[in-house]
Tab-separated table of C-alpha atoms in Angstrom:
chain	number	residue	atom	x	y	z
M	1061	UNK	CA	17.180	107.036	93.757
M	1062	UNK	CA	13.590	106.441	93.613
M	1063	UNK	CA	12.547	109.176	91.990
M	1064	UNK	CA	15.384	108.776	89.261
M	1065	UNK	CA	13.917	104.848	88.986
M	1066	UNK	CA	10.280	106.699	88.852
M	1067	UNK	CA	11.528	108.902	85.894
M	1068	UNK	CA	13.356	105.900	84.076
M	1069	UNK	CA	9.946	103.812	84.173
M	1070	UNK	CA	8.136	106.639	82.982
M	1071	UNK	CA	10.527	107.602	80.084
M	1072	UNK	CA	10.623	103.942	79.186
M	1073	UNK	CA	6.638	104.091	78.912
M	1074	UNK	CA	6.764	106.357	76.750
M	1075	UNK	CA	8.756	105.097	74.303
M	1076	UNK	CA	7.140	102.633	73.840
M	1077	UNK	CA	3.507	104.028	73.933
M	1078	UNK	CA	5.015	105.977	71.122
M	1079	UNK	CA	6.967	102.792	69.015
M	1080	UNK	CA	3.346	100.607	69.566
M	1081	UNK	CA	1.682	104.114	67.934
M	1082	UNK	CA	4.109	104.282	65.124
M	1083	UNK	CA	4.061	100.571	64.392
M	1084	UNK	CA	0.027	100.869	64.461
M	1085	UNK	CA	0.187	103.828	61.959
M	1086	UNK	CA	2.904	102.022	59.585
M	1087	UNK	CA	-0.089	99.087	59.262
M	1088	UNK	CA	-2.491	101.174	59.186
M	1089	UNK	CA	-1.325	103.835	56.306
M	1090	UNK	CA	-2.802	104.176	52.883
M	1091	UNK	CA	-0.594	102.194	50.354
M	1092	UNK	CA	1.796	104.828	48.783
M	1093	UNK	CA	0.939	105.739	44.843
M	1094	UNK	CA	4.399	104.755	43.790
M	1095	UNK	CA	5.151	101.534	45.429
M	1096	UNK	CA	4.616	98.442	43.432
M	1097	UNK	CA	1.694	96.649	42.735
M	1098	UNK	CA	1.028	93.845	45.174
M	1099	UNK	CA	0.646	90.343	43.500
M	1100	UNK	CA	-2.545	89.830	42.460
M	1101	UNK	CA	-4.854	86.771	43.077
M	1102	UNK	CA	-5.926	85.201	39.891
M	1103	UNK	CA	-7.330	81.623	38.979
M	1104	UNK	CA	-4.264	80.023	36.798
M	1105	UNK	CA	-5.343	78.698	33.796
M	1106	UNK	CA	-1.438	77.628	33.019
M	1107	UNK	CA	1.632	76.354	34.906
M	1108	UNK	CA	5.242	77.867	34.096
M	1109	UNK	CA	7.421	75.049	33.858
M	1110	UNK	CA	11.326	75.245	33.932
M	1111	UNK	CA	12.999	73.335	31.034
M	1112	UNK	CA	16.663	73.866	31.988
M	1113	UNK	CA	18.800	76.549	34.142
M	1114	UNK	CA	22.522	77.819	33.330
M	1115	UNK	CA	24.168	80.342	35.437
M	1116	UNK	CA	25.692	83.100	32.954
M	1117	UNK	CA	29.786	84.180	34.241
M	1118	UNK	CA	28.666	87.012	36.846
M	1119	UNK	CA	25.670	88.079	35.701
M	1120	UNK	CA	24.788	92.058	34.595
M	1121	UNK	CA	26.593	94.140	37.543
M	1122	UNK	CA	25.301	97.111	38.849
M	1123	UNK	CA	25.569	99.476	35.975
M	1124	UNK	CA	21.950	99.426	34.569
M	1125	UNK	CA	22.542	96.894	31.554
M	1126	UNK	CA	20.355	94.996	29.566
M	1127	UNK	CA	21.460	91.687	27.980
M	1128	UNK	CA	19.157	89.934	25.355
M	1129	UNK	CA	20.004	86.379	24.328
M	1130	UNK	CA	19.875	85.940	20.434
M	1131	UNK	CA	18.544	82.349	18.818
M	1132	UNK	CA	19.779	80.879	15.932
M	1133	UNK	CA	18.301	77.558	14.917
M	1134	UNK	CA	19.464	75.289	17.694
M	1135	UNK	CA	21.641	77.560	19.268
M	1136	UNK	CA	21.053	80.434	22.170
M	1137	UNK	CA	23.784	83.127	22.151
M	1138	UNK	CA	24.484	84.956	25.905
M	1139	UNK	CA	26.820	86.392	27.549
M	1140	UNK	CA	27.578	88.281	30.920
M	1141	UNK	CA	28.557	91.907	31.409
M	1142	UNK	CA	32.174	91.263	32.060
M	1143	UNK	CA	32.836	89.807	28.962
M	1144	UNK	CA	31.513	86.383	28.698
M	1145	UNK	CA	30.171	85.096	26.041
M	1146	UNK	CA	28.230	81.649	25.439
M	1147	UNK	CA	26.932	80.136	22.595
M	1148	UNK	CA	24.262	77.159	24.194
M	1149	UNK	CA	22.251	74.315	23.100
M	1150	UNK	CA	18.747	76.001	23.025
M	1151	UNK	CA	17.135	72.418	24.059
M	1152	UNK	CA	19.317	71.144	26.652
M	1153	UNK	CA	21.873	74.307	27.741
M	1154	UNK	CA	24.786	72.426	26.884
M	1155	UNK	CA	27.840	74.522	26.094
M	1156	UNK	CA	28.783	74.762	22.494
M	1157	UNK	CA	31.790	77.374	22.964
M	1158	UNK	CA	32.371	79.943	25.123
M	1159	UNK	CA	34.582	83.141	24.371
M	1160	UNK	CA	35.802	86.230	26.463
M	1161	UNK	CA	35.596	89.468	24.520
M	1162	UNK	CA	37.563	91.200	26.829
M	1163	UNK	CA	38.454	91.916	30.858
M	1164	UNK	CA	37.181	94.652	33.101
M	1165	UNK	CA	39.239	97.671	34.196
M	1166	UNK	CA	41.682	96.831	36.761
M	1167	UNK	CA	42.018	98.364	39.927
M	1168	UNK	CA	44.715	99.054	42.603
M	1169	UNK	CA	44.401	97.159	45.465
M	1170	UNK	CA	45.040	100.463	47.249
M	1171	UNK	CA	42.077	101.736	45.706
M	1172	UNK	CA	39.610	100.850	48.518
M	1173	UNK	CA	37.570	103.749	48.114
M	1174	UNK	CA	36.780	102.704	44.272
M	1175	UNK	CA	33.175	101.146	44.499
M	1176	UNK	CA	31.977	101.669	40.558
M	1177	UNK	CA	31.047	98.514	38.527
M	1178	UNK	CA	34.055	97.331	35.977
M	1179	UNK	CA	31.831	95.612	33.556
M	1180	UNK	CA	31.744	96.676	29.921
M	1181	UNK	CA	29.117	94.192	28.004
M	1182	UNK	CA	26.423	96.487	27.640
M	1183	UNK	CA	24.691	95.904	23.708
M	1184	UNK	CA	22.856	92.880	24.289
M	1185	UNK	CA	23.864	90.275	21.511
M	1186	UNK	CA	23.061	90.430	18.101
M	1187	UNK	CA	23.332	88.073	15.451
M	1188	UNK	CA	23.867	87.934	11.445
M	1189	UNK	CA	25.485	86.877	8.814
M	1190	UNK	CA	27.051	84.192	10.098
M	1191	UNK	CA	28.280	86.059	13.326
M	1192	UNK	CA	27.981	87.603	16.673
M	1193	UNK	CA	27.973	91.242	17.438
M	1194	UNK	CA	28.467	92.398	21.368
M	1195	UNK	CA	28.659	96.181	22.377
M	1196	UNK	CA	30.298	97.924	24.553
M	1197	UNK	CA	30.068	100.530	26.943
M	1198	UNK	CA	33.890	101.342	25.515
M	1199	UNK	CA	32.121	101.997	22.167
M	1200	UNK	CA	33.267	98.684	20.968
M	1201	UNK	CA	31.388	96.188	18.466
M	1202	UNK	CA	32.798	93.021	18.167
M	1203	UNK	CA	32.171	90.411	16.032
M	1204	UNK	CA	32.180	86.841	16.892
M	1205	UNK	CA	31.782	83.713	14.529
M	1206	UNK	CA	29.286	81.834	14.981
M	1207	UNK	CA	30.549	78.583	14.711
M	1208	UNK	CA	33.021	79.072	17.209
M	1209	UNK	CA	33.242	82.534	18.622
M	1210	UNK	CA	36.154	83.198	17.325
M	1211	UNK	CA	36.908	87.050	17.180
M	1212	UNK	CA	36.685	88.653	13.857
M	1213	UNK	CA	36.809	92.279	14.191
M	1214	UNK	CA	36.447	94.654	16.662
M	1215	UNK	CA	35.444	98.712	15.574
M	1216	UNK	CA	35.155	101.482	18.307
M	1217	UNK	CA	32.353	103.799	17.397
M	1218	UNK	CA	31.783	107.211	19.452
M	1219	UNK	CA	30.235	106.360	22.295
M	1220	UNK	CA	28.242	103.420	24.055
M	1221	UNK	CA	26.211	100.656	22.605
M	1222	UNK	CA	23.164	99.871	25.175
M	1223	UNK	CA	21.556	97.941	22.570
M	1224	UNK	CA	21.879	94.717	20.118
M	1225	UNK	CA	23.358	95.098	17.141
M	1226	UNK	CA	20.959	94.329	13.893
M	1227	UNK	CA	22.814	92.360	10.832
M	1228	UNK	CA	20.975	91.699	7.738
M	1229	UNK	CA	22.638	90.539	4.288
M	1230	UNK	CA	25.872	92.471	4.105
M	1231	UNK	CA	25.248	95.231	6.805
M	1232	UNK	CA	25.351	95.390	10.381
M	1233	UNK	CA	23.321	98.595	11.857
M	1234	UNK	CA	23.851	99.763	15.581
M	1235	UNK	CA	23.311	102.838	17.702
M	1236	UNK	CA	25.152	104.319	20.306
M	1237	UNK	CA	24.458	106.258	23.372
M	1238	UNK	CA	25.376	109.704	21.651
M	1239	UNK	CA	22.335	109.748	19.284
M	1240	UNK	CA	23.828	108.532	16.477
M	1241	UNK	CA	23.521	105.086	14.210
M	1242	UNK	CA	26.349	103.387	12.135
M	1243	UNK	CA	26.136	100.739	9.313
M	1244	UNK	CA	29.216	99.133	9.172
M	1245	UNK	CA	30.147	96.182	6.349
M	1246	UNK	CA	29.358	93.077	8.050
M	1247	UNK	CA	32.555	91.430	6.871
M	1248	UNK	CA	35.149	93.934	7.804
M	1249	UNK	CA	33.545	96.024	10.413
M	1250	UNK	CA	34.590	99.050	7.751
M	1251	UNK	CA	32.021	102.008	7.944
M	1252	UNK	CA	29.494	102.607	5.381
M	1253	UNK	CA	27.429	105.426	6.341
M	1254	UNK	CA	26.714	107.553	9.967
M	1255	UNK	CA	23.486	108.896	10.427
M	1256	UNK	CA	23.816	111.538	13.567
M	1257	UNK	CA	20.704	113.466	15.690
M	1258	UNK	CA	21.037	116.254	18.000
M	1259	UNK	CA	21.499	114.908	21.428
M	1260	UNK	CA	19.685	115.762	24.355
M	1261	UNK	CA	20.962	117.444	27.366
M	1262	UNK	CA	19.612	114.550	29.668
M	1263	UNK	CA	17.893	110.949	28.237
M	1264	UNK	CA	17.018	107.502	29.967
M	1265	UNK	CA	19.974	105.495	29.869
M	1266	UNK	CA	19.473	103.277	26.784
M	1267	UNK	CA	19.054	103.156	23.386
M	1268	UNK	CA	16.163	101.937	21.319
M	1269	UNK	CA	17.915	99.530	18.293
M	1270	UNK	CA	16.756	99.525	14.240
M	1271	UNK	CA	13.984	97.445	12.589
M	1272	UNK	CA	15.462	96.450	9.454
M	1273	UNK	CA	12.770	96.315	6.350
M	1274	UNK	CA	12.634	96.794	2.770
M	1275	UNK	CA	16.075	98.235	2.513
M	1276	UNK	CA	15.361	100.517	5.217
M	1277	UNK	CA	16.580	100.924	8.985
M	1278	UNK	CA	13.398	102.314	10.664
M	1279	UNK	CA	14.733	103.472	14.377
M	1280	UNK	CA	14.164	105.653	17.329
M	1281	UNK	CA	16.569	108.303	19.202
M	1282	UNK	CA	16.569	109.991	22.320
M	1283	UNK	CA	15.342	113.724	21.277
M	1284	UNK	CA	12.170	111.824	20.602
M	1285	UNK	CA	12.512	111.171	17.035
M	1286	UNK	CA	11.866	108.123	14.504
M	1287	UNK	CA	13.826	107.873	11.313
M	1288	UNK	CA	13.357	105.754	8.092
M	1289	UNK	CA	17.187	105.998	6.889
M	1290	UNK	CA	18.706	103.474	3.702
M	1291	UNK	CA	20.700	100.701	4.696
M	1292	UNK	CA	22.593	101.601	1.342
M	1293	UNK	CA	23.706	104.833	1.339
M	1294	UNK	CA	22.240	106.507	5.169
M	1295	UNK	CA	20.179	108.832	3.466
M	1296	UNK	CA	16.767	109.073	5.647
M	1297	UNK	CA	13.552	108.553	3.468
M	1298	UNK	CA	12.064	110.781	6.420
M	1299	UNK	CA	12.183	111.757	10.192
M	1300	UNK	CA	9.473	112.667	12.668
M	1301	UNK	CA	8.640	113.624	15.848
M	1302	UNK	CA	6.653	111.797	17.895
M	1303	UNK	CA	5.901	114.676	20.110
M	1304	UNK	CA	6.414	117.586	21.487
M	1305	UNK	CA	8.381	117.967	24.840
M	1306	UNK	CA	6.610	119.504	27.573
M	1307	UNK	CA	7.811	120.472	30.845
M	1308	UNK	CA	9.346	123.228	32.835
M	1309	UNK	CA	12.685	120.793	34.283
M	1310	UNK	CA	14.710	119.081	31.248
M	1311	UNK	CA	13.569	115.857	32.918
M	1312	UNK	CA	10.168	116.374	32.455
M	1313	UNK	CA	10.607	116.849	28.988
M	1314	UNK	CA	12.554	113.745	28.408
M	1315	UNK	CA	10.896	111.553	25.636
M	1316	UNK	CA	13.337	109.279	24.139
M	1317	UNK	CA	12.535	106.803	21.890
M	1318	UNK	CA	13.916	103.807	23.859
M	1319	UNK	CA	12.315	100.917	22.392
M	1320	UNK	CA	12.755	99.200	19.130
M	1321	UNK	CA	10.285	100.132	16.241
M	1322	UNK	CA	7.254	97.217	15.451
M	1323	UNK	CA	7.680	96.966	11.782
M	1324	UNK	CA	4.005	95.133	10.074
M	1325	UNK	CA	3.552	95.498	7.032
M	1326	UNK	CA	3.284	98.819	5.565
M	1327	UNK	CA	2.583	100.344	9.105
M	1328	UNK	CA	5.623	101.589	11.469
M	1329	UNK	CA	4.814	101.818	15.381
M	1330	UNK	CA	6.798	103.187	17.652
M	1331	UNK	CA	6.321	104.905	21.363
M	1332	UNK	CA	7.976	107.301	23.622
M	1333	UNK	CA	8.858	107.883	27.004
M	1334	UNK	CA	6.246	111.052	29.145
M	1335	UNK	CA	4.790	110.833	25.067
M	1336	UNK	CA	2.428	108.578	23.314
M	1337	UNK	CA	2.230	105.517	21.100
M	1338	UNK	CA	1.678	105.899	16.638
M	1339	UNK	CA	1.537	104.185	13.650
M	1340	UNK	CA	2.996	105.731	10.812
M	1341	UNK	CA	3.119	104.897	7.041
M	1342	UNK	CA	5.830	103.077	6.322
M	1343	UNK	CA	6.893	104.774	2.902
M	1344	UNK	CA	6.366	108.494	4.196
M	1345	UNK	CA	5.909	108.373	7.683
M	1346	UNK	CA	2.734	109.781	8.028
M	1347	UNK	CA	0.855	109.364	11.524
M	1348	UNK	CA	-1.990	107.105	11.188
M	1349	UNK	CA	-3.360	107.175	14.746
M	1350	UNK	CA	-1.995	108.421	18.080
M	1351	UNK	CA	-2.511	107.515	21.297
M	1352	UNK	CA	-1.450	108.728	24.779
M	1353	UNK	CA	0.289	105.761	26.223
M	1354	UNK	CA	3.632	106.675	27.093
M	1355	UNK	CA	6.412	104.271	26.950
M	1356	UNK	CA	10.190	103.401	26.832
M	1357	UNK	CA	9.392	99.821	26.156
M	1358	UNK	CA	9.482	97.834	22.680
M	1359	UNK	CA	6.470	97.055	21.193
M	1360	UNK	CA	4.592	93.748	20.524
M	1361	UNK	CA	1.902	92.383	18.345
M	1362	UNK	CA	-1.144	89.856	18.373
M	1363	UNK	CA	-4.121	88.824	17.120
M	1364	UNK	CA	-4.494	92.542	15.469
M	1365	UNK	CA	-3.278	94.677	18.194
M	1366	UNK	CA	0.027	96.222	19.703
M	1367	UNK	CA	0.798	95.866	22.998
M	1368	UNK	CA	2.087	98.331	25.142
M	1369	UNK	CA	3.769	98.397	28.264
M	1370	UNK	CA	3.350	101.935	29.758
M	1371	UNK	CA	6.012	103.799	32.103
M	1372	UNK	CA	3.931	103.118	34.824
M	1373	UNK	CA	3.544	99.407	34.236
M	1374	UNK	CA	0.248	99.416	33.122
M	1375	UNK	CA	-0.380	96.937	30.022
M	1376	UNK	CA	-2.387	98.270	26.947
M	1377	UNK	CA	-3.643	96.777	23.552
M	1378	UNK	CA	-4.277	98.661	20.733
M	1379	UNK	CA	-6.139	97.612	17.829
M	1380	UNK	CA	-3.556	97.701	14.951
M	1381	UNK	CA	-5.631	99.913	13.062
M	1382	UNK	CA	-7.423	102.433	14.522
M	1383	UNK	CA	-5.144	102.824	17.816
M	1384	UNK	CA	-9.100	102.061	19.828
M	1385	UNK	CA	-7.708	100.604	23.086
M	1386	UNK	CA	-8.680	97.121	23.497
M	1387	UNK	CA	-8.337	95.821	27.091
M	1388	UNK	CA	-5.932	97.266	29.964
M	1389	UNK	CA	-4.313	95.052	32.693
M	1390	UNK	CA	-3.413	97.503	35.888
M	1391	UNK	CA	-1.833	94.359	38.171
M	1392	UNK	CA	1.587	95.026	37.289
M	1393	UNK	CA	1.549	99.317	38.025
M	1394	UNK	CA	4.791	100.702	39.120
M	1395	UNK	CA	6.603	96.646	39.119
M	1396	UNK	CA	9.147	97.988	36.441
M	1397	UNK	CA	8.289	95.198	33.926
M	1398	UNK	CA	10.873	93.973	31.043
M	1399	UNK	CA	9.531	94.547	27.153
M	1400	UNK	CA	6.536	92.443	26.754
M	1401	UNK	CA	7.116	88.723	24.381
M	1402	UNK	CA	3.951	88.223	22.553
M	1403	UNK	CA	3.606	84.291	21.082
M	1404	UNK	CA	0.736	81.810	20.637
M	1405	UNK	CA	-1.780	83.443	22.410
M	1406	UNK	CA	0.259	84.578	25.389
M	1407	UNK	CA	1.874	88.042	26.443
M	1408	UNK	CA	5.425	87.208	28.744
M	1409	UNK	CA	6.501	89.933	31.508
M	1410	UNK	CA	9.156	90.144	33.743
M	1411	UNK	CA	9.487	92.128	36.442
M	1412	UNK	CA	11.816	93.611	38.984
M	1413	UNK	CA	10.700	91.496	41.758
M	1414	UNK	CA	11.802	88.261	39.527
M	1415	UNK	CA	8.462	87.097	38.691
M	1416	UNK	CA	7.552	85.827	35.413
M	1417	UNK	CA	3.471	86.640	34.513
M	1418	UNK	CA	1.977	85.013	31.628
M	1419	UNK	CA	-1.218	86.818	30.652
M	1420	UNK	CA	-3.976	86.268	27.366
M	1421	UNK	CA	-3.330	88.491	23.880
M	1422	UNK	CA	-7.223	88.539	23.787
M	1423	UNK	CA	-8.138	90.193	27.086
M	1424	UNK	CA	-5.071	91.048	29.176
M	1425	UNK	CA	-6.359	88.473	32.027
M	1426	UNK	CA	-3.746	86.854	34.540
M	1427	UNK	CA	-2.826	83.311	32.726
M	1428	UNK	CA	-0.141	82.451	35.714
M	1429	UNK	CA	3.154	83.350	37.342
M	1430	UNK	CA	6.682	81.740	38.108
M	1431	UNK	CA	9.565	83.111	40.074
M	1432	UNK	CA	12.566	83.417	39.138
M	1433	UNK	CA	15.568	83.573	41.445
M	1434	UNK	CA	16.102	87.624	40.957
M	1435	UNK	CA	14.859	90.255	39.366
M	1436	UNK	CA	14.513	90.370	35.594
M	1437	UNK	CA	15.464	93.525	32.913
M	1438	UNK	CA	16.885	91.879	30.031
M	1439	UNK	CA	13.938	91.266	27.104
M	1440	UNK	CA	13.034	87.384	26.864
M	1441	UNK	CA	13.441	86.089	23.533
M	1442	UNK	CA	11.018	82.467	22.282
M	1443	UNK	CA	11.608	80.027	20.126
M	1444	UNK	CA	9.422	77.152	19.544
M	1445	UNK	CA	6.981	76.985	22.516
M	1446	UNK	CA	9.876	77.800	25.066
M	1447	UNK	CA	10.613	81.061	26.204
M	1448	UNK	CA	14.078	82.327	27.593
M	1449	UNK	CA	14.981	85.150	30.611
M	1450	UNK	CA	18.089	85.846	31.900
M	1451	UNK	CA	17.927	87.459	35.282
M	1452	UNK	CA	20.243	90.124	36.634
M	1453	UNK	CA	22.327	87.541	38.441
M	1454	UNK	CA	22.815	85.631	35.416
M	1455	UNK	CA	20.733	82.938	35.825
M	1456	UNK	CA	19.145	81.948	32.707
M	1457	UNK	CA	16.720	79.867	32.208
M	1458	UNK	CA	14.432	77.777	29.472
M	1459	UNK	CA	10.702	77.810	30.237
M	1460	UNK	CA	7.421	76.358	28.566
M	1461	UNK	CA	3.811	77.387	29.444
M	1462	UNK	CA	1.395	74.439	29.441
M	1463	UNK	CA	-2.657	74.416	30.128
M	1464	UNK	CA	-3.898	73.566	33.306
M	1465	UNK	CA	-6.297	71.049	32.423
């Protein structure tokens, strides 16, 4: 028995000679290249400060949706992805109506195995004419009024709709998951045109959506291209490339064009994902300048430059011009950031983690930082001095930035 005690002891020893060794090289290894960004200390020079809070139905699921609330004078227009929809006061986040578009799949109760997401709400919300567009991942647009979401049509296009809808006069333009964009009459829902693109074998999930201007919808697609097509009659002015894909695996040469075009101007800019970010001429499409920052992200603009948010994270401004880089911010690598909201003097991220950074147009410097309760995707949308994000929960909320004096 005592030897059998002596081998026990010694076995337990070791264990945990070997656990203190393990734990010692866990503190002591290298941070890895693709974790996040730590937070990074900074001076703040303003304070976040939380206007109002509503919690939005159940939030965006587990399906990788993106949600972005639409303002109309007074009024902020959101919804959930099972089919919620709420029109709010923008000031207080009082409930002016509140609609449901629709109800997720149902499900045995036998069905135990079943673990996939049943929500549908997938294209953001849209607004126009007088109305409220929500997509699908069923294909489905649906328009709302505005006054008081009641349904007006409903059209099923050809596959799903990851992004907003984009109304202007008579003409509603939105693009679906399959590479192609429809303009349907804003009234009826009634098609007026399809333009179609050749479809990639594999793309991110998501669609970029159109930048209406001058009678033109000026939008990206997932083989990589951008597209200056009439809102009239869908015949394209011009299409381009914005580069070539590289890459021995089809997901290395994935470059879709996932965020929405920065119309100023005469001047079209637009980036890609594993590409680059140009400015083309408006009336021809001509590149202007290029520059190798890739990105799946919208675009923003201040003070003469376009801001970038790369698909690592890292935040670059451009001069508007000459595409001469103007200040990079590294703090935020590999924290999976939302599209940047560029106002006053500010640039507004959200990132995975739920925090909210406010840094300067001029310089990229940290301004300051507020939490939200979970992490962030959805694009933030301001209106007057207040800013609004919706986190993947559903909690949306109203914020100002003020000086720290």
């Amino acid at each position: 028995m005592t030897n059998i005690y002596r081998l026990l002891c010694i076995v337990v020893l070791l264990t945990l000679v070997s656990s203190c060794a393990i734990f010692r090289g866990n503190r002591d290894k290298e941070p890895d290249a693709d974790e996040p960004a730590p937070l990074a200390d900074f001076s703040p020079e303003v304070e976040v400060e939380r206007v109002w809070a509503k919690t939005i139905g159940k939030g965006l699921g587990r399906k990788y949706v993106e949600i972005t609330p639409a303002i109309v004078e007074d009024r902020i227009f959101v919804g959930d992805a099972y089919g919620l929809i709420l029109a709010l006061d923008r000031l207080t986040g009082n409930v002016i109506w509140r609609t449901q578009v629709g109800n997720p799949d149902r499900r045995s109760w036998f069905d135990v195995s079943n673990r996939s997401d049943p929500s549908f709400v997938s294209g953001g919300i849209g607004v126009g004419d007088d109305k409220v567009f929500v997509g699908t991942v069923r294909g489905e647009l649906i328009a709302l009024d505005i006054d008081d979401g009641t349904e007006i049509w409903r059209e099923t296009l050809s596959g799903e709709i990851l992004a907003p809808a984009v109304a202007e006069s008579d003409v509603v333009v939105v693009q679906t998951a399959d590479g192609k964009m429809y303009a349907l009459e804003s009234d009826t829902g009634e098609s007026r045109w399809v333009f179609n693109t050749q479809d990639p074998i594999v793309s991110l999930r998501g669609t970029a959506y159109p930048a209406l201007s001058e009678g033109y919808a000026f939008a990206g697609f997932a083989n990589g291209t951008l597209a200056a097509v009439e809102l009239e009659r869908g015949i394209p002015l011009w299409q381009q490339r914005l580069t070539i894909p590289e890459g021995t695996s089809e997901l290395k040469r994935i470059n879709d064009v996932d965020g929405r075009p920065l119309v100023l101007g005469q001047v079209v800019y637009a980036a890609n994902h594993q590409g680059a970010v140009q400015a083309r001429r408006l009336t021809t499409g001509d590149m202007i300048w290029e520059k190798p920052d890739p990105s799946f992200r919208a675009l923003a603009e201040g003070l003469d430059l376009v801001f970038v948010v790369r698909d690592d994270d890292i935040v670059v401004a451009a001069t508007q011009q000459t595409g001469n880089e103007a200040w990079t911010q590294e703090a935020f690598k590999k924290r999976t950031l939302t599209d940047p909201l560029a106002y006053h003097n500010y640039i507004v991220l959200g990132d995975a983690k739920g925090y909210v950074h406010v840094i300067a147009q001029s310089d990229g410097r940290l301004l300051g930082r507020y939490r939200l309760a979970a992490s962030i995707r959805s694009p933030m949308v301001e209106e007057d001095g207040i800013f609004y994000a919706l986190s993947n929960r559903g909690k949306l909320e109203a914020l100002r930035i003020s000086r720290i004096e």
